[in-house]
Tab-separated table of C-alpha atoms in Angstrom:
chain	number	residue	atom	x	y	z
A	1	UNK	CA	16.311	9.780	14.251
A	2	UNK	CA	13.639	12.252	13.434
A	3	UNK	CA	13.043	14.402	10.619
A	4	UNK	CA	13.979	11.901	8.068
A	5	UNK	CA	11.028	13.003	5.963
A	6	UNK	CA	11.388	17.157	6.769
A	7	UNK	CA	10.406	19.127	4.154
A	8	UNK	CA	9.061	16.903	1.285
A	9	UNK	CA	5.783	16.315	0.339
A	10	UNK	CA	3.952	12.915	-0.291
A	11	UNK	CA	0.786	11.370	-1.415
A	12	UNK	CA	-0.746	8.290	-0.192
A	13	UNK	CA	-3.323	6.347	-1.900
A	14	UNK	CA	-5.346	4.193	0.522
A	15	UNK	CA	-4.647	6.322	3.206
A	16	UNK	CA	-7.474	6.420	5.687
A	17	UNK	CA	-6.578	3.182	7.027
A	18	UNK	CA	-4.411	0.034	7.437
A	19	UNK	CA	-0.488	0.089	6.018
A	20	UNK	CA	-1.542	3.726	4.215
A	21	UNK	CA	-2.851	5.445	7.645
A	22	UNK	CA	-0.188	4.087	9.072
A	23	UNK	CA	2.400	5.535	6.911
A	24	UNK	CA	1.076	8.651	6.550
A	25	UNK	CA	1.151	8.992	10.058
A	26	UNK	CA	4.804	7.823	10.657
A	27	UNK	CA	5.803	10.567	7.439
A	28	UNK	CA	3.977	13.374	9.063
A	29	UNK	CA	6.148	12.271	12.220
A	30	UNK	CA	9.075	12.248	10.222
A	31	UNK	CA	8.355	15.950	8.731
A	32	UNK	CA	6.250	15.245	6.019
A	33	UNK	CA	3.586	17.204	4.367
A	34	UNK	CA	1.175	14.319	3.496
A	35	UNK	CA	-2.008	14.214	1.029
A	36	UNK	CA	-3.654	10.594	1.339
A	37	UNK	CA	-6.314	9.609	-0.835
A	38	UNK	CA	-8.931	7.244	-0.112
A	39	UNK	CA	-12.767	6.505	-1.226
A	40	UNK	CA	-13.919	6.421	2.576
A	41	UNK	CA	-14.321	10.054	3.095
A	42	UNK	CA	-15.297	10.151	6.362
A	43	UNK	CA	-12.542	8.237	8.131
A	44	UNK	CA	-9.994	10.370	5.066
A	45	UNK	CA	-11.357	14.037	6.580
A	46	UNK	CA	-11.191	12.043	10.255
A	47	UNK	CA	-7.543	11.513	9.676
A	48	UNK	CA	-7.160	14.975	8.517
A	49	UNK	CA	-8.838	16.349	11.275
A	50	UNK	CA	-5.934	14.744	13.389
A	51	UNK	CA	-3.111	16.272	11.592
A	52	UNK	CA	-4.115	19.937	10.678
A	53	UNK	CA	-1.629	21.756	8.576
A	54	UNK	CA	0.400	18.736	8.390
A	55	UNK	CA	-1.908	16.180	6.310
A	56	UNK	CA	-4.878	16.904	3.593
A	57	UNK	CA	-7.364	14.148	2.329
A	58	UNK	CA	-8.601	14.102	-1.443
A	59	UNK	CA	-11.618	11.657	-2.151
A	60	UNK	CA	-10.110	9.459	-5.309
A	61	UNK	CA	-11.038	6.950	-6.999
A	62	UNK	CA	-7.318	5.254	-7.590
A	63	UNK	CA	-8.976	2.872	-10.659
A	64	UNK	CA	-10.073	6.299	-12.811
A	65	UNK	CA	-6.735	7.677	-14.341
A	66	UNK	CA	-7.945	11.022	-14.052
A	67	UNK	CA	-8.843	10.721	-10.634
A	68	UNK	CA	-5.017	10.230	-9.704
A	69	UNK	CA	-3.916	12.691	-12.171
A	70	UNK	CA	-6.077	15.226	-9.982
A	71	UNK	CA	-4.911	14.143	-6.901
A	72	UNK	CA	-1.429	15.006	-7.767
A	73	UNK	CA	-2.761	18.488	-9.009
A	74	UNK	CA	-4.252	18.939	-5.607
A	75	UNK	CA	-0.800	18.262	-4.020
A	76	UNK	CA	1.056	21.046	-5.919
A	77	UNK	CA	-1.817	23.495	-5.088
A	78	UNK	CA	-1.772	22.408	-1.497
A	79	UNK	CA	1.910	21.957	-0.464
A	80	UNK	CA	3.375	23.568	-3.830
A	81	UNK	CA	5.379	20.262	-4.732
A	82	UNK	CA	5.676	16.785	-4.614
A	83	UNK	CA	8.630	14.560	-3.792
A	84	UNK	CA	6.860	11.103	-3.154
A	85	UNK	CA	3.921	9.145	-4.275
A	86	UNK	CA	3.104	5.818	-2.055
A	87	UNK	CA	0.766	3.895	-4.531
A	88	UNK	CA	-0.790	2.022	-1.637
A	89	UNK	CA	-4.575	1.300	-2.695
A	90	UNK	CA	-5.697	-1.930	-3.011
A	91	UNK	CA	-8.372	-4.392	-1.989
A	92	UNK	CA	-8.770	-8.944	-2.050
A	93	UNK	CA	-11.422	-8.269	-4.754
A	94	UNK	CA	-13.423	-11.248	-6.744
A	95	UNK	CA	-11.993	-14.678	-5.328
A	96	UNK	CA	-12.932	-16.709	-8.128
A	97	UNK	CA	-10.747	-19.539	-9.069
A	98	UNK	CA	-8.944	-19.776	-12.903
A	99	UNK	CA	-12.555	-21.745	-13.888
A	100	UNK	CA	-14.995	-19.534	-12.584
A	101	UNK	CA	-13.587	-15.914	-12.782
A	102	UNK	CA	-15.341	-13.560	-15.555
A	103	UNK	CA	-12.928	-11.844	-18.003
A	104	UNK	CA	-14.795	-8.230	-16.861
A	105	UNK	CA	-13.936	-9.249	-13.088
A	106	UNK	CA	-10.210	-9.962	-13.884
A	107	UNK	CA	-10.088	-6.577	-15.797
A	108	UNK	CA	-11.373	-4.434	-13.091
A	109	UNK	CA	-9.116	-6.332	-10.500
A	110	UNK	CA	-6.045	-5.286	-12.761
A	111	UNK	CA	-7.481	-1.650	-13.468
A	112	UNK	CA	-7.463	-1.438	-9.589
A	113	UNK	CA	-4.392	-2.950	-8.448
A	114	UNK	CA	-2.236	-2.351	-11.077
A	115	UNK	CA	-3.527	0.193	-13.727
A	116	UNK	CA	-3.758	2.493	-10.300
A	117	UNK	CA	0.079	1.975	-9.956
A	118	UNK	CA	0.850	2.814	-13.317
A	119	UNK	CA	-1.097	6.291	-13.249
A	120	UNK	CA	0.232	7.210	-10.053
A	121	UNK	CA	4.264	6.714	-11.941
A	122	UNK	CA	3.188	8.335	-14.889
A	123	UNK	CA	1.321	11.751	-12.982
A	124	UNK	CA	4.294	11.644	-10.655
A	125	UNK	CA	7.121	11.130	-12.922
A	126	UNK	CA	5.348	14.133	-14.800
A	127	UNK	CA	5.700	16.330	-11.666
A	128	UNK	CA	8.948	15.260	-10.808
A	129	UNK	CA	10.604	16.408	-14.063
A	130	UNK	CA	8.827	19.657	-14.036
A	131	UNK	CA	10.206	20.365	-10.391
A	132	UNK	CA	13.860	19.161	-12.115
A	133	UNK	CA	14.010	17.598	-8.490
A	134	UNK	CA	13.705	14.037	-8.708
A	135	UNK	CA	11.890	12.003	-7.051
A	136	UNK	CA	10.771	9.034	-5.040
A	137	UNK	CA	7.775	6.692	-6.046
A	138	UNK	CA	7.426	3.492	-3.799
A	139	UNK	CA	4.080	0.872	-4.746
A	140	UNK	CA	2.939	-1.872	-2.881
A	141	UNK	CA	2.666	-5.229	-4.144
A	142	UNK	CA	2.006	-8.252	-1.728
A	143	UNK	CA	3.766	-11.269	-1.157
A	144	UNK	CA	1.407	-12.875	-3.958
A	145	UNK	CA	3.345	-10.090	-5.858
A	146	UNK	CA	5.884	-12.960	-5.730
A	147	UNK	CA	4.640	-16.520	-5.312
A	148	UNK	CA	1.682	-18.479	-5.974
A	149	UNK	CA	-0.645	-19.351	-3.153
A	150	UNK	CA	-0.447	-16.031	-0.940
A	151	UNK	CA	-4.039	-15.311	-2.479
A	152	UNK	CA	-6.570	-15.334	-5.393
A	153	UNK	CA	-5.800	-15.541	-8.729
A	154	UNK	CA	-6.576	-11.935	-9.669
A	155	UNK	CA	-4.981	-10.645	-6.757
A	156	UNK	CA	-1.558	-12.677	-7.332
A	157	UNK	CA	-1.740	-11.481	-11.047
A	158	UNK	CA	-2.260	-8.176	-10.948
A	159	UNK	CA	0.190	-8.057	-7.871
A	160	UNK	CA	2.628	-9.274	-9.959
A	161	UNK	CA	2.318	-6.817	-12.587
A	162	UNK	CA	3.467	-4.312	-10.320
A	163	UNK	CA	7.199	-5.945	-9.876
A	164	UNK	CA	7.045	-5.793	-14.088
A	165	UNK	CA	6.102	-1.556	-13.885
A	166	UNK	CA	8.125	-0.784	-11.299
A	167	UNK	CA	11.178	-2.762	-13.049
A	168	UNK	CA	10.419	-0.813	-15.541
A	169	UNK	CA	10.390	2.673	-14.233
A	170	UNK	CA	13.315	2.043	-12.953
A	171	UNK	CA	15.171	2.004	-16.672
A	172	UNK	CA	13.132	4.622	-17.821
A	173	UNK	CA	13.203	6.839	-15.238
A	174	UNK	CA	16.363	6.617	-13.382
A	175	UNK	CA	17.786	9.240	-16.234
A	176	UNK	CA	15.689	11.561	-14.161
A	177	UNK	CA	16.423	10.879	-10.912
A	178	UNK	CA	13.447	9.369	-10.212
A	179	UNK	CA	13.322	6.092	-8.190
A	180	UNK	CA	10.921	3.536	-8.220
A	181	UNK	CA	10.786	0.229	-5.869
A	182	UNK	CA	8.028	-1.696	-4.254
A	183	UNK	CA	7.333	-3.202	-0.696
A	184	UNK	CA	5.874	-6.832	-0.858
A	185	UNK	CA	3.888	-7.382	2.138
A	186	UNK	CA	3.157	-10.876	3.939
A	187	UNK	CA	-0.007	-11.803	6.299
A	188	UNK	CA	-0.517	-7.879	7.759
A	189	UNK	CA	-3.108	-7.667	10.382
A	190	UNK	CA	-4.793	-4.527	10.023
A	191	UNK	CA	-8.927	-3.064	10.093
A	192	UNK	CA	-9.823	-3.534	6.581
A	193	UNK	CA	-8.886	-7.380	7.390
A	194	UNK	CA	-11.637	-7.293	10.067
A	195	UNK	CA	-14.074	-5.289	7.515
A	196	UNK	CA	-13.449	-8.319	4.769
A	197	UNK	CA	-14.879	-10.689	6.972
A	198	UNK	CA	-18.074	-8.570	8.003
A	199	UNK	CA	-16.813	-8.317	11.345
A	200	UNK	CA	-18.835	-5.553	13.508
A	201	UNK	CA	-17.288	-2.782	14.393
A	202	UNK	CA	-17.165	-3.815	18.392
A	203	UNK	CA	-15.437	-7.054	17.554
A	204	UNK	CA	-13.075	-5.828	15.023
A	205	UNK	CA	-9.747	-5.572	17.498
A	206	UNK	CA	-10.858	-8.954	18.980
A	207	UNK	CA	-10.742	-10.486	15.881
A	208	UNK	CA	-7.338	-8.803	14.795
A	209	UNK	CA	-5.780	-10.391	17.731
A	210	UNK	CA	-7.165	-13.689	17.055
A	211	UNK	CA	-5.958	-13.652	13.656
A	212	UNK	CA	-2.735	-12.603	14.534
A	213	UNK	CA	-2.591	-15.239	16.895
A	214	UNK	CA	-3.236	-17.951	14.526
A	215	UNK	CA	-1.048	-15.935	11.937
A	216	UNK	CA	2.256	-16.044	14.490
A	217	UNK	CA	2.716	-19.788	12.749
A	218	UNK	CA	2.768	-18.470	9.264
A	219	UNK	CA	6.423	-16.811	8.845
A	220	UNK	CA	9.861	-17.656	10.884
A	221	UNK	CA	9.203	-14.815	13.015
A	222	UNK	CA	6.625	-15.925	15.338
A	223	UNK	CA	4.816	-12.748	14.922
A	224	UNK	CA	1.821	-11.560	12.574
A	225	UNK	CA	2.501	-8.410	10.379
A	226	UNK	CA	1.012	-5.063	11.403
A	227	UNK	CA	0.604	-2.037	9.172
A	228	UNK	CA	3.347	-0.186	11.535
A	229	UNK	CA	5.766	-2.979	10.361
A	230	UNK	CA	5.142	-1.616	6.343
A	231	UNK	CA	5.140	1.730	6.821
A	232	UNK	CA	8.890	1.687	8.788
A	233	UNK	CA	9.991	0.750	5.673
A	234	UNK	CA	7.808	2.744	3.639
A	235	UNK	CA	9.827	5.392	6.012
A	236	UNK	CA	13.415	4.201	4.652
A	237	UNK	CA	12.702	3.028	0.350
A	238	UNK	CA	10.902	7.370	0.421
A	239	UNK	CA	13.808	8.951	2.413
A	240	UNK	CA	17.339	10.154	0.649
A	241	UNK	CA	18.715	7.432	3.089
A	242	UNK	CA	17.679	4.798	-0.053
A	243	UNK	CA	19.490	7.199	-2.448
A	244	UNK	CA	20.767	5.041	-4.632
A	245	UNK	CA	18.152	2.308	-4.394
A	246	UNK	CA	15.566	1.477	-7.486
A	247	UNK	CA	14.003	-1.196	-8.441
A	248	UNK	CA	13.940	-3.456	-5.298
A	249	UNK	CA	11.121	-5.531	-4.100
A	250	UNK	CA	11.442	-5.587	-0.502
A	251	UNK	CA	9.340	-8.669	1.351
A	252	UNK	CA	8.269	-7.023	4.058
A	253	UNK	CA	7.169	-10.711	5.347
A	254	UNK	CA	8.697	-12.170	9.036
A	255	UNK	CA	10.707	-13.977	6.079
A	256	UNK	CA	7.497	-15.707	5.004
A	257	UNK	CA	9.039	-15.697	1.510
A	258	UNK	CA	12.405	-16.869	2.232
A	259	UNK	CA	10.565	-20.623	3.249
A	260	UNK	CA	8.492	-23.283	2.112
A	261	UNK	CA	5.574	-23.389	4.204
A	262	UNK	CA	2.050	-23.629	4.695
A	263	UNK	CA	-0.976	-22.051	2.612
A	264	UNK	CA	-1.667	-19.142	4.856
A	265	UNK	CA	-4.853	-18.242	2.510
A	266	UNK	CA	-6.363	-21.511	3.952
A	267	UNK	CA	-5.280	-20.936	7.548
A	268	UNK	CA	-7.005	-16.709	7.502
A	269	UNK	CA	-10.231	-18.122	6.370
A	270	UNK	CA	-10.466	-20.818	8.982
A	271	UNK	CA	-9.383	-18.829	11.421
A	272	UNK	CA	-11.882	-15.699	10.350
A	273	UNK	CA	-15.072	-18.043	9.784
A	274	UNK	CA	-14.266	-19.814	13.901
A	275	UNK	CA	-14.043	-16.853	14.979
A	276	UNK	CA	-17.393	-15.591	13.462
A	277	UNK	CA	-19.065	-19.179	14.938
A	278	UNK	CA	-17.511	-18.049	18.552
A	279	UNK	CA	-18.652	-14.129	18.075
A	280	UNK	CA	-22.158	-14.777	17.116
């Protein structure tokens, strides 16, 4: 089925790469007009450069409110509407444990991950009920979004606060037609995982297959996660297919959630620091 997306207009926030490239790529198939937003500029106008007419980048800064509330400006003067915003951005940020984080670490972490979530409801909600249209406004959280031991303590906390907003956005702004759920990805194999390890450039597909090798173990389908895998249903919670959805958290996970099973944290950075020994 094509089309699914023809005619409406989205942001993405970490688009230039990973699950956000790879959605805005798969909406732009689909018929979308897409405006991502990223802070790498040069792979954001790179992206654009591949989809003229079809896709704009905007250099934001997701953690400044304004920044987002100017990116959805740029959207209406662009494409002269907006009918979804994919808060996507994200990044690991400070690993320290619940003894050795800094209060000003943990408040940038959640000014990031989740403050970034709640500016990109509240400038798109705006929009929406101008336009009298409705609306669609899907965020992504992370499997840490919904247990313990997916990641680092900041990331799991501020991951979770994203179920809590887009609960409730989903009271406050179903009135309005306006609909508000959340994917939760599991262990995704993607670039920026490459990039977190200092991986070169040359190795960086090497070592995504490697890890996604080792990953296969981590979920009952013997598979890794890739960012296509997100943005199908990325494709499906934005179209008017999910009408009448709001307020779901969708794992997005080879059922990774659905088990008890091993800390796949632990098993990444193993696997990441043997394959750096092997590479070097």
């Amino acid at each position: 089925m094509n089309g699914r997306l023809q005619d409406k207009v989205a942001i993405i926030t970490g688009g230039a790469s990973g699950i956000g490239l790879a959605s805005a790529e798969r909406f732009v198939a689909e018929g979308a007009k897409v405006v991502i937003a990223d802070i790498n500029d040069a792979a954001g106008r790179q992206v654009e450069a591949r989809h003229a007419g079809a896709l704009r980048f905007r250099s934001c800064d997701v953690a400044v409110d304004a920044d987002v509330e100017a990116l959805v400006a740029f959207a209406i003067e662009t494409f002269g509407r907006l009918d979804i915003m994919f808060n996507n951005a994200g990044i690991q940020g400070d690993r320290a444990g619940f003894t050795e984080i800094e209060a000003t670490s943990f408040d940038a972490m959640l000014r990031l991950l989740t403050g970034s979530v709640l500016s990109g409801h509240k400038y798109a909600a705006r929009q929406f009920r101008r336009q009298n249209s409705g609306g669609a406004i899907l965020s992504t959280t992370s499997a840490a979004g919904l247990l313990g031991g997916y990641s680092n303590l900041g990331y799991t906390a501020a991951k979770h606060a994203i179920v809590g907003i887009v609960r409730a956005a989903t009271f406050e702004l179903a009135p309005y037609g306006i609909r508000s759920n959340a994917i939760a990805p599991g262990v995704t194999v993607s670039p920026i995982m490459a990039s977190s390890f200092g991986v070169p450039a040359e190795h960086a597909d090497a070592f995504q297959d490697f890890i996604a090798e080792r990953c296969a173990v981590l979920q009952p389908v013997p598979r890794a996660g890739r960012p296509r895998d997100i943005a199908n249903a990325a494709l499906f919670l934005c179209s008017d297919e999910a009408e009448w959805i709001s307020g779901v958290v969708l794992p997005v996970d080879g059922g990774g959630t659905a088990i008890t099973h091993c800390d796949p944290t632990t098993v990444v950075a193993q696997a990441g620091m043997e394959f750096m020994k092997t590479a070097s």
